[in-house]
Coordinates of C-alpha atoms in Angstrom, one line a residue:
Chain H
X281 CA 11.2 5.7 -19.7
X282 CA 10.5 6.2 -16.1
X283 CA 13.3 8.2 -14.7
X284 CA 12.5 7.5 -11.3
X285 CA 12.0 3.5 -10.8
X286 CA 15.4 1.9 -10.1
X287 CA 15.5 -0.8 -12.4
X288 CA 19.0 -0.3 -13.5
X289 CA 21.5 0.4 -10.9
X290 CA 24.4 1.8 -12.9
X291 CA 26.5 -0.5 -10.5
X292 CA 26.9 -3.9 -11.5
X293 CA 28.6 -4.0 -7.7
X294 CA 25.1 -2.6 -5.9
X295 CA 24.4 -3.8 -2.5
X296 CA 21.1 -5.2 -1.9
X297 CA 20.3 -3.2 1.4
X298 CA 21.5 -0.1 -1.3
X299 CA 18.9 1.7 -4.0
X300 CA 19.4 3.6 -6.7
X301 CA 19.1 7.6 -7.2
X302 CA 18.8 9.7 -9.7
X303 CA 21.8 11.8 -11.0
X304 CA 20.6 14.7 -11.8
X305 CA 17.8 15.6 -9.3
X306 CA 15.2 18.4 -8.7
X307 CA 16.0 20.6 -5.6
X308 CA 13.3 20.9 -2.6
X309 CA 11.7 17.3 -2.6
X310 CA 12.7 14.1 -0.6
X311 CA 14.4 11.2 -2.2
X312 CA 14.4 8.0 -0.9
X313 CA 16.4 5.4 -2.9
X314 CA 14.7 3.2 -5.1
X315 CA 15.0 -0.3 -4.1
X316 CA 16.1 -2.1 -6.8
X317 CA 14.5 -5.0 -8.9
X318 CA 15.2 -8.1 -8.2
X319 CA 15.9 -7.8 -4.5
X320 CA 17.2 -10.7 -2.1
X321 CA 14.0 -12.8 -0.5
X322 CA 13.8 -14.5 2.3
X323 CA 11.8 -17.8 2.7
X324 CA 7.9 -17.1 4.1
X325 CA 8.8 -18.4 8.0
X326 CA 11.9 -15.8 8.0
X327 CA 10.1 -13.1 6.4
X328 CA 7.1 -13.3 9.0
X329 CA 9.7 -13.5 12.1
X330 CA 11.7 -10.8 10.6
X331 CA 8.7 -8.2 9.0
X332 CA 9.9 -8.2 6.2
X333 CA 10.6 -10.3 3.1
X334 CA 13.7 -8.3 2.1
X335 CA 17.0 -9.0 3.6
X336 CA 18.1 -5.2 2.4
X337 CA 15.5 -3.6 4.6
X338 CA 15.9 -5.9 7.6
X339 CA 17.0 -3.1 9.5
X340 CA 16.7 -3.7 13.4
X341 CA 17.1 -1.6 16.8
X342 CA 20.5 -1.8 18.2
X343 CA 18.8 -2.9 21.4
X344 CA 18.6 -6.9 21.4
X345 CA 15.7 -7.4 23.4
X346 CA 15.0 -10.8 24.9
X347 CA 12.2 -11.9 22.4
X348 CA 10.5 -15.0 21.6
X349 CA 10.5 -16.8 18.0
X350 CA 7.2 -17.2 15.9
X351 CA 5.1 -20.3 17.5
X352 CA 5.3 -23.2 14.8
X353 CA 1.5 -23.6 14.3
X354 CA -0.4 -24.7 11.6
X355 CA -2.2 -20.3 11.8
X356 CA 1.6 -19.2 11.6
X357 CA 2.0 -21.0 8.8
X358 CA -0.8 -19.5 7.1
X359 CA 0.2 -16.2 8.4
X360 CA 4.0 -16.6 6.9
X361 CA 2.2 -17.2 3.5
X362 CA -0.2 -14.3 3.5
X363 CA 2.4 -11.6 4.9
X364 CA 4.5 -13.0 1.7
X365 CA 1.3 -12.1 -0.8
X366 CA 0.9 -8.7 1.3
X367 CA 4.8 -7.7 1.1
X368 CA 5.2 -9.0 -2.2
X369 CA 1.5 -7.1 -3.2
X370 CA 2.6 -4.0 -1.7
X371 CA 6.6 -4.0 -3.1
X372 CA 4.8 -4.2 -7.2
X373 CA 2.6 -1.2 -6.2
X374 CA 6.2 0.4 -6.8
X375 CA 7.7 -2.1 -8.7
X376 CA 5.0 -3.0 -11.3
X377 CA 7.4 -4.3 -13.6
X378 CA 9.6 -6.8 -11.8
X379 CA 8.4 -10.0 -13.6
X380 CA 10.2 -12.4 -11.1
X381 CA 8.4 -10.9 -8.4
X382 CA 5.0 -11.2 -9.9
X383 CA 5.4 -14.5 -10.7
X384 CA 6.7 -15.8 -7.0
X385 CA 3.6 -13.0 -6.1
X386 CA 1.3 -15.2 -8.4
X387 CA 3.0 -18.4 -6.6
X388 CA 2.2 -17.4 -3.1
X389 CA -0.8 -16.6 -3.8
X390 CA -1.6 -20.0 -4.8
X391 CA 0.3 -21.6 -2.1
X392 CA -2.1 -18.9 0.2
X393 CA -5.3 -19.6 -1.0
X394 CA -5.0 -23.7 -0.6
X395 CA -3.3 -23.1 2.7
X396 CA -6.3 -21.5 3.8
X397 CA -9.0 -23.8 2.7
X398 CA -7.2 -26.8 4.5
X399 CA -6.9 -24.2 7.6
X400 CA -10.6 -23.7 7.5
X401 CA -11.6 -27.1 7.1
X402 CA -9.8 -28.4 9.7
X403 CA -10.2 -25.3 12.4
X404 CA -13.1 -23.5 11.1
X405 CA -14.2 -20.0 9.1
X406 CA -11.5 -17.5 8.6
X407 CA -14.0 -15.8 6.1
X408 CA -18.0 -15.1 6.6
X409 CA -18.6 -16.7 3.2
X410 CA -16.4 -20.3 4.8
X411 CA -18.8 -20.0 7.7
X412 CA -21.5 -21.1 5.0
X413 CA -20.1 -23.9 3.9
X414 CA -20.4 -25.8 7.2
X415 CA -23.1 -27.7 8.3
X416 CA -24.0 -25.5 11.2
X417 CA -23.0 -21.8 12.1
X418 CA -20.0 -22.0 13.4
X419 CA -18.3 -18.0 12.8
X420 CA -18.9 -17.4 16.7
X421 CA -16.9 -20.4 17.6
X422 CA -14.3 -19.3 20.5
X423 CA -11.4 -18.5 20.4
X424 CA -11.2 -15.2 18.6
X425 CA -8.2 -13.7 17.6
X426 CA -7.2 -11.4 20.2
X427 CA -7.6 -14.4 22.6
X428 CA -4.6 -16.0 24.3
X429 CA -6.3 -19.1 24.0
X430 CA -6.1 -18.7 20.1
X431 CA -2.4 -19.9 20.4
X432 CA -3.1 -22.4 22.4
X433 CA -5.3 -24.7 20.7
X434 CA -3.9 -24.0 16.9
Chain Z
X1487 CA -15.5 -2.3 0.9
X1488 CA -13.6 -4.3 3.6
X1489 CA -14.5 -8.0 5.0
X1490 CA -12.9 -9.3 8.6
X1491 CA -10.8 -12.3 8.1
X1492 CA -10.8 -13.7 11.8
X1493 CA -7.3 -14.1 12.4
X1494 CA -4.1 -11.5 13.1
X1495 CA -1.4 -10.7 10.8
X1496 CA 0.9 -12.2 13.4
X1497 CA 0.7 -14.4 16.3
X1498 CA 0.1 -12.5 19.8
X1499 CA 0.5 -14.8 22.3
X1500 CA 1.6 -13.1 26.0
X1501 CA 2.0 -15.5 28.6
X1502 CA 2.6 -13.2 31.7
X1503 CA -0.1 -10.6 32.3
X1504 CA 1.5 -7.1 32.8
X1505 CA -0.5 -4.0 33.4
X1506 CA 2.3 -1.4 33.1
X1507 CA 3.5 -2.3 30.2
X1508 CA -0.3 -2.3 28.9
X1509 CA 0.0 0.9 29.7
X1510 CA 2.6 2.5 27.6
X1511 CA 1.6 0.2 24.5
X1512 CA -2.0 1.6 24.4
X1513 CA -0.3 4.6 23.0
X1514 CA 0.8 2.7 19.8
X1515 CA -3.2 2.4 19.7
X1516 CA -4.6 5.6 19.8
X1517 CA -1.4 7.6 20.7
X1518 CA -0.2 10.5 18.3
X1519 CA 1.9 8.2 16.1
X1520 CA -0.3 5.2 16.5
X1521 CA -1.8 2.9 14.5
X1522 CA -5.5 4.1 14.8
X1523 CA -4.0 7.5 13.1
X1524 CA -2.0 5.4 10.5
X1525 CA -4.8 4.0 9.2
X1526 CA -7.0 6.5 9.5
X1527 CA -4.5 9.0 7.6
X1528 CA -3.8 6.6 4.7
X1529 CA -7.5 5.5 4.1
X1530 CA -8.6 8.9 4.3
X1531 CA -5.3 10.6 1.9
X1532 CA -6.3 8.1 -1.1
X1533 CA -9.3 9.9 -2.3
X1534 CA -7.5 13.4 -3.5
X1535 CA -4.7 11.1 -5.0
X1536 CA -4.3 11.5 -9.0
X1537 CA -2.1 8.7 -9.4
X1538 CA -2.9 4.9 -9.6
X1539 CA 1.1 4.0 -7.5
X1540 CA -0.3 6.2 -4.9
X1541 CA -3.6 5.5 -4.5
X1542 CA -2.4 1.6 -4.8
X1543 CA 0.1 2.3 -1.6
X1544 CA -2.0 4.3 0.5
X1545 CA -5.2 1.5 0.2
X1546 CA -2.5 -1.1 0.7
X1547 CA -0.4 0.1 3.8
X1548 CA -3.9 1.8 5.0
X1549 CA -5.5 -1.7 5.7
X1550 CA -2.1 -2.9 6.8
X1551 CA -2.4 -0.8 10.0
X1552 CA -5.9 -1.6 10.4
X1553 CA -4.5 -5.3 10.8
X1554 CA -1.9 -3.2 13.4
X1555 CA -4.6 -1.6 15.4
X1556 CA -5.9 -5.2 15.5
X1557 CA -2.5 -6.6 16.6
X1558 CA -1.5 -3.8 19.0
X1559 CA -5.2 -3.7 21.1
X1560 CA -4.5 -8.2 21.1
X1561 CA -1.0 -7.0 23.1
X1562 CA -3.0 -4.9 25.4
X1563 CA -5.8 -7.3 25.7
X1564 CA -3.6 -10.2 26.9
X1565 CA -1.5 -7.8 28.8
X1566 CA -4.8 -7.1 30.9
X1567 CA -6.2 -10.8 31.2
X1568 CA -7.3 -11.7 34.9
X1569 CA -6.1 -8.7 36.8
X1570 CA -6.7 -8.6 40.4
X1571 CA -7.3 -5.4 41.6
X1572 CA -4.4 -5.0 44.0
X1573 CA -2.3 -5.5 40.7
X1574 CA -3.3 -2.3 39.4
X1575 CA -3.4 -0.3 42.6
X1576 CA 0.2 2.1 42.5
X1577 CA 0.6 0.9 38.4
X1578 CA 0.6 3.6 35.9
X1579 CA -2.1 1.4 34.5
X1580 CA -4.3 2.3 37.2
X1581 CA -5.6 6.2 35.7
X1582 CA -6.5 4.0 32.6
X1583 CA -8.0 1.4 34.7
X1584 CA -10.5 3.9 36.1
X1585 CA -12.1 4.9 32.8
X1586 CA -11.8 1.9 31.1
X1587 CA -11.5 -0.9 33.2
X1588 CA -9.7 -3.6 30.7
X1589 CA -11.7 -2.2 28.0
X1590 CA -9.6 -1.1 24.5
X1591 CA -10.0 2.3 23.7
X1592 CA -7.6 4.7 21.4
X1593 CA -5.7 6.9 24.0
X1594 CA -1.9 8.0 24.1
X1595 CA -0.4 6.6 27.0
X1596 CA 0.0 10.0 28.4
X1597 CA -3.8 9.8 28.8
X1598 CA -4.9 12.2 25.7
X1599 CA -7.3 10.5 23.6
X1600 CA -6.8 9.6 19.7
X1601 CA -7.8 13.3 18.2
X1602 CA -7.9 13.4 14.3
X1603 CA -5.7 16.5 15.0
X1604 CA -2.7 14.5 14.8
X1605 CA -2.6 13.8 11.3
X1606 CA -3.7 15.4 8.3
X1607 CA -5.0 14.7 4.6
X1608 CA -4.2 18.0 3.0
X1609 CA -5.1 17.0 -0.5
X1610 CA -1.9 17.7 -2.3
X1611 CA 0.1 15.1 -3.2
X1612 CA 3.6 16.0 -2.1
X1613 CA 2.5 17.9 1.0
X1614 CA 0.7 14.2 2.5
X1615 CA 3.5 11.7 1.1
X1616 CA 5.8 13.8 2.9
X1617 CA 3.4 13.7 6.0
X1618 CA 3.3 9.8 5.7
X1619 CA 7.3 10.0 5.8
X1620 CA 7.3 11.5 8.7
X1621 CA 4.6 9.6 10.5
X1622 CA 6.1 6.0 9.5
X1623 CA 9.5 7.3 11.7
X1624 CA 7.2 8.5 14.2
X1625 CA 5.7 5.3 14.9
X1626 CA 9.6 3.3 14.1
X1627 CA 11.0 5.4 17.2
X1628 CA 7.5 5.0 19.7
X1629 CA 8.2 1.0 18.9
X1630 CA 12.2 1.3 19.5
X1631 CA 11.3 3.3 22.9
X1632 CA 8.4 0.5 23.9
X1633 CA 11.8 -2.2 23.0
X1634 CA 13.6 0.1 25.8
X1635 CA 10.9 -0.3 28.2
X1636 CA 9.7 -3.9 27.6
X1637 CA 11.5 -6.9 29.2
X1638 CA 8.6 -9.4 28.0
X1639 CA 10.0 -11.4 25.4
X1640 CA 6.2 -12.4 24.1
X1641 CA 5.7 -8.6 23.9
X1642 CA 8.9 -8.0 22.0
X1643 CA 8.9 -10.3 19.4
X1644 CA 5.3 -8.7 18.1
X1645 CA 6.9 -5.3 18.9
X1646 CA 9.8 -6.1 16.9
X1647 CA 7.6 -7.0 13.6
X1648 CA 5.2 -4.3 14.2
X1649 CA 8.8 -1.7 14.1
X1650 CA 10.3 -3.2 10.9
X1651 CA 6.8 -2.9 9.0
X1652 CA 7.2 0.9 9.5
X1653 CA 10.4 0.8 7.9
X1654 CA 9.4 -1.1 5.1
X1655 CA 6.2 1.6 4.6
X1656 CA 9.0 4.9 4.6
X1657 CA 9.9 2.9 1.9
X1658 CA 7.6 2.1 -0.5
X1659 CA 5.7 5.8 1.0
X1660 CA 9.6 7.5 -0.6
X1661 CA 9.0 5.5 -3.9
X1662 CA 5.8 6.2 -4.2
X1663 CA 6.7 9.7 -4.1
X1664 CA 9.3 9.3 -6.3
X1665 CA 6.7 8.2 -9.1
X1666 CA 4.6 10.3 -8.4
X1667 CA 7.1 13.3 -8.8
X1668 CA 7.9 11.8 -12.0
X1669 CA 4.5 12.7 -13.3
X1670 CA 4.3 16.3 -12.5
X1671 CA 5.8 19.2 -13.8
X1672 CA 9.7 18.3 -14.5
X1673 CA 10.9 21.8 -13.9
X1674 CA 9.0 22.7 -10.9
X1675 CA 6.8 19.9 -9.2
X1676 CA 5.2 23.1 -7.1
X1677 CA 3.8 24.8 -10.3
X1678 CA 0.5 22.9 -9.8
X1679 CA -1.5 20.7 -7.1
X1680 CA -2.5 17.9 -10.1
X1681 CA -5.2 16.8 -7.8
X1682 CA -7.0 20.3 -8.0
X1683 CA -5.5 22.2 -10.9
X1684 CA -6.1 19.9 -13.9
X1685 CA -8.5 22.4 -15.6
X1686 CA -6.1 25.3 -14.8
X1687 CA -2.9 23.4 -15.8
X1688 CA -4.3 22.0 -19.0
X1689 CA -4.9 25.4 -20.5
X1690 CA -0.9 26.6 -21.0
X1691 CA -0.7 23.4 -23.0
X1692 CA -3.6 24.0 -25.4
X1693 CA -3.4 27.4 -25.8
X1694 CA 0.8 27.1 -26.7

């Protein structure tokens, strides 16, 4: 059995912003508690505004700075869906055997891939390969994603 | 292989034009601790990696920051849009300005440009997880001092996302480690570099 992966805290009690660590541990290497399996999700919108799916590593700068909120677009959408894949995609790299993640991981994905063929029907290629299935080139159609004006019209 | 998906990880969209504040966030470009040298640490660390968790994390949170870089030059971009040049005469963006005009290029925003010498890929797996610790709180605390100096709420909200990804990276970078430990020798995790020694460490074993 792994000795490292944290799948079961020995405290039923075990705060979700809390991981576990081993007992008994070798001297001269870095820990960082394991988050545990399992952990507290937020829904796509809030994990995108806050950059991160996981309410136990929502852990902000004491400094409040005035800022604005996610624009409700139909790209922010897509982006909420995608940076749930990604988080999710990147938490199994470590967590390869959390079942319930895989399958909301499986779920997004789903939810991702049709989000972004309606997306690209309706505003045009997000991929080289959609750009061929329109009737004329349209990749270089303006704007492009560092522009303002990206905002503004989706 | 890598293929461009035309859109940003998260929305940019600056409303007010602001050249000083352009530039202190070109350094979370090409700065020291910026996402230029993220990426090009973690892409370039996978390849000496023995073990699948770590060369899974490093390829993921690699092209992560090249989605950053992307996200970070859109700040500066729109930061930059329709300047006049009496609005960069006496603005600290106006040494940048000089070189580059409203051009993007990897600088710190002390004016020393990205150098590969601020990072490293050592080959050794506890030696450059450790490394990518380190360089995920690097780049926390140059987005919590940027949260000090901004008061554009457009700019903060990306800042803000851009900040907490770095947290969520020292962890799954400490985890990774973790399993990765867990591998090597129980008793001493410094008896052999498994990414060079496997010939070496194999022989104990068949020999005893």
């Amino acid at each position: 059995m792994n000795q490292e992966n944290g799948n079961s805290c020995p405290l039923p009690s075990c705060p979700d912003h809390y991981g576990t660590m081993p007992s008994c541990a070798g001297l001269s290497v870095p820990y960082v508690p394991f988050q545990q399996n399992a952990p507290k999700k937020y829904d796509q919108g809030e994990a995108l505004s806050n950059g991160t799916l996981f309410p136990g590593l929502n852990l902000p700068f004491h400094l409040k700075a005035e800022s604005s909120s996610v624009p409700s677009t139909p790209l922010s959408e897509l982006q909420a869906l995608e940076f749930v894949v990604l988080e999710l995609g990147m938490y199994l790299d470590t967590h390869p055997d959390d079942t319930e993640a895989f399958t909301l991981f499986k779920q997004y994905a789903a939810m991702e891939k049709a989000a972004k063929a309606a997306y690209e029907s309706k505003f045009g290629p997000l991929t080289k390969p959609a750009a061929a299935t329109a009737e004329r080139y349209n990749w270089l159609q303006e704007p492009w994603p560092w522009n303002y004006e990206q905002n503004e019209v989706k | 292989m890598f293929f461009y998906e035309k859109k940003l990880q998260f929305p940019v969209k600056i409303a007010t034009p602001n050249p000083k504040l352009a530039a202190f966030i070109i350094s979370q470009y090409g700065g020291p601790d910026g996402e230029v040298g993220a990426a090009m640490r973690y892409l370039s660390q996978r390849y000496a990696m023995p073990y699948a968790e770590a060369k899974g994390v490093l390829t993921d949170i690699g092209t992560e920051e090249l989605g950053h870089m992307e996200m970070v030059a859109a700040i500066v971009h729109q930061l930059t849009r329709n300047l006049k040049a009496n609005e960069i005469e006496g603005s600290p963006f106006a040494a940048y300005f000089v070189d580059h005009t409203t051009g993007i290029y990897p600088t710190a925003a002390s004016g020393f440009p990205w150098s590969a010498g601020s990072m490293q890929s050592t080959g050794d797996v506890i030696a450059d997880l450790t490394e990518d610790l380190a360089a995920e709180q690097k780049a926390r605390l140059t987005y919590d001092n940027i949260l000090r100096l901004s008061d554009d709420p457009d700019v903060n909200n990306a800042i803000r996302f851009l900040r907490e990804r770095e947290i969520v990276h020292f962890q799954r970078f400490g985890e990774c480690l973790r399993l990765c430990k867990e591998k090597m020798d129980s008793k001493n995790v410094y008896f052999t570099n498994p990414a060079f020694d496997k010939a070496s460490s194999a022989r104990p074993k068949a020999q005893g």
